[in-house]
């Protein structure tokens, strides 16, 4: 039984910054990939950023490159998303997810945290 809990969402002005965190709890699992996705009203869920356990390789969506940074705390099984120079278009529910390694990889999702960018 693996659980993901996001935190750090809220209201921020355009051009401001916000940091999201996601903690993973459970036992007897190995994390292969951790990432952040987001979903705005009437839009499909889309990739924001991912980071792998091996080598810490990162992937970013084009619309966040240079503004967002994903990082992982290996000791505490947490993943964070530092968001800078936020735009109103960034308003969405942000979801944490993990891919667990093994013979049969399994994907888990958090319940999401709302980020609202507005003046």
Short mmCIF file of C-alpha atoms in Angstrom, two decimals:
data_model
loop_
_atom_site.label_atom_id
_atom_site.label_comp_id
_atom_site.label_asym_id
_atom_site.label_seq_id
_atom_site.Cartn_x
_atom_site.Cartn_y
_atom_site.Cartn_z
CA UNK A 1 0.00 0.00 0.00
CA UNK A 2 1.70 3.15 -1.29
CA UNK A 3 0.39 6.66 -0.67
CA UNK A 4 1.39 9.99 -2.17
CA UNK A 5 0.56 13.29 -0.48
CA UNK A 6 1.11 16.65 -2.17
CA UNK A 7 1.50 19.96 -0.39
CA UNK A 8 2.43 23.56 -1.12
CA UNK A 9 -0.36 24.62 -3.43
CA UNK A 10 -2.12 27.93 -3.03
CA UNK A 11 -2.69 31.38 -4.44
CA UNK A 12 0.21 33.34 -5.91
CA UNK A 13 0.52 36.49 -8.01
CA UNK A 14 1.81 36.38 -11.59
CA UNK A 15 5.59 36.41 -11.58
CA UNK A 16 5.71 34.89 -8.13
CA UNK A 17 7.10 31.58 -6.92
CA UNK A 18 5.73 28.48 -5.27
CA UNK A 19 7.25 25.19 -4.15
CA UNK A 20 5.32 21.93 -4.22
CA UNK A 21 6.33 18.82 -2.31
CA UNK A 22 5.21 15.21 -2.49
CA UNK A 23 5.91 12.58 0.13
CA UNK A 24 5.69 8.86 -0.59
CA UNK A 25 4.85 6.47 2.23
CA UNK A 26 4.74 2.69 2.35
CA UNK A 27 7.01 -0.30 2.62
CA UNK A 28 8.83 -2.73 0.36
CA UNK A 29 8.96 -0.63 -2.78
CA UNK A 30 11.60 0.88 -5.05
CA UNK A 31 10.93 4.15 -6.85
CA UNK A 32 12.03 4.25 -10.45
CA UNK A 33 10.60 7.58 -11.59
CA UNK A 34 8.93 10.48 -9.78
CA UNK A 35 7.11 13.28 -11.51
CA UNK A 36 4.59 16.09 -11.58
CA UNK A 37 1.59 16.47 -13.84
CA UNK A 38 -1.11 19.09 -13.96
CA UNK A 39 -4.68 19.43 -15.15
CA UNK A 40 -6.50 22.67 -15.81
CA UNK A 41 -10.30 22.91 -16.17
CA UNK A 42 -11.51 21.44 -19.45
CA UNK A 43 -7.98 20.29 -20.27
CA UNK A 44 -6.36 16.87 -20.26
CA UNK A 45 -3.74 15.99 -17.71
CA UNK A 46 -0.29 16.89 -18.97
CA UNK A 47 3.31 16.23 -18.02
CA UNK A 48 5.17 18.95 -16.14
CA UNK A 49 8.45 17.29 -15.13
CA UNK A 50 9.96 13.94 -14.17
CA UNK A 51 13.11 12.74 -12.46
CA UNK A 52 14.62 9.25 -12.46
CA UNK A 53 16.27 7.45 -9.56
CA UNK A 54 19.25 6.36 -11.64
CA UNK A 55 21.39 9.40 -12.38
CA UNK A 56 18.68 11.91 -11.55
CA UNK A 57 17.85 12.48 -15.20
CA UNK A 58 15.13 15.11 -15.61
CA UNK A 59 12.52 15.85 -18.22
CA UNK A 60 10.53 19.08 -18.57
CA UNK A 61 7.61 20.18 -20.63
CA UNK A 62 8.52 22.98 -23.03
CA UNK A 63 6.23 25.49 -21.34
CA UNK A 64 8.06 25.22 -17.99
CA UNK A 65 11.68 25.02 -19.14
CA UNK A 66 13.76 27.67 -17.42
CA UNK A 67 11.02 28.38 -14.87
CA UNK A 68 10.40 25.11 -13.01
CA UNK A 69 12.90 22.78 -11.35
CA UNK A 70 12.19 19.24 -10.14
CA UNK A 71 14.28 17.61 -7.42
CA UNK A 72 14.21 14.54 -5.23
CA UNK A 73 15.19 13.84 -1.63
CA UNK A 74 16.28 10.21 -1.83
CA UNK A 75 16.53 9.71 1.92
CA UNK A 76 12.96 10.83 2.57
CA UNK A 77 11.30 9.62 -0.64
CA UNK A 78 10.05 13.06 -1.55
CA UNK A 79 9.92 14.98 -4.80
CA UNK A 80 9.63 18.75 -5.08
CA UNK A 81 8.76 21.20 -7.81
CA UNK A 82 10.12 24.73 -7.55
CA UNK A 83 8.01 27.01 -9.71
CA UNK A 84 9.29 30.49 -10.57
CA UNK A 85 7.92 33.30 -12.72
CA UNK A 86 4.47 31.81 -12.56
CA UNK A 87 1.88 32.72 -15.16
CA UNK A 88 -1.92 32.63 -15.06
CA UNK A 89 -1.72 29.77 -17.57
CA UNK A 90 -0.01 27.69 -14.86
CA UNK A 91 -3.24 27.59 -12.86
CA UNK A 92 -4.18 23.93 -12.44
CA UNK A 93 -4.39 21.02 -10.07
CA UNK A 94 -0.91 19.57 -9.79
CA UNK A 95 -0.53 15.83 -9.27
CA UNK A 96 2.44 13.88 -8.00
CA UNK A 97 3.11 10.44 -9.39
CA UNK A 98 5.66 7.66 -8.98
CA UNK A 99 6.61 4.62 -11.00
CA UNK A 100 7.63 1.71 -8.81
CA UNK A 101 10.26 -0.62 -10.19
CA UNK A 102 10.11 -4.38 -10.27
CA UNK A 103 9.06 -7.19 -12.53
CA UNK A 104 5.77 -5.38 -13.12
CA UNK A 105 6.10 -1.57 -12.83
CA UNK A 106 3.22 0.12 -11.03
CA UNK A 107 2.13 3.77 -11.24
CA UNK A 108 0.66 5.64 -8.26
CA UNK A 109 -0.97 9.08 -8.20
CA UNK A 110 -1.51 11.63 -5.48
CA UNK A 111 -4.83 13.38 -4.98
CA UNK A 112 -3.53 16.72 -6.25
CA UNK A 113 -2.94 20.23 -4.94
CA UNK A 114 -4.45 23.37 -6.45
CA UNK A 115 -2.21 26.16 -7.74
CA UNK A 116 -3.91 29.43 -8.63
CA UNK A 117 -1.95 32.22 -10.31
CA UNK A 118 -3.91 35.47 -10.24
CA UNK A 119 -3.44 39.13 -9.43
#
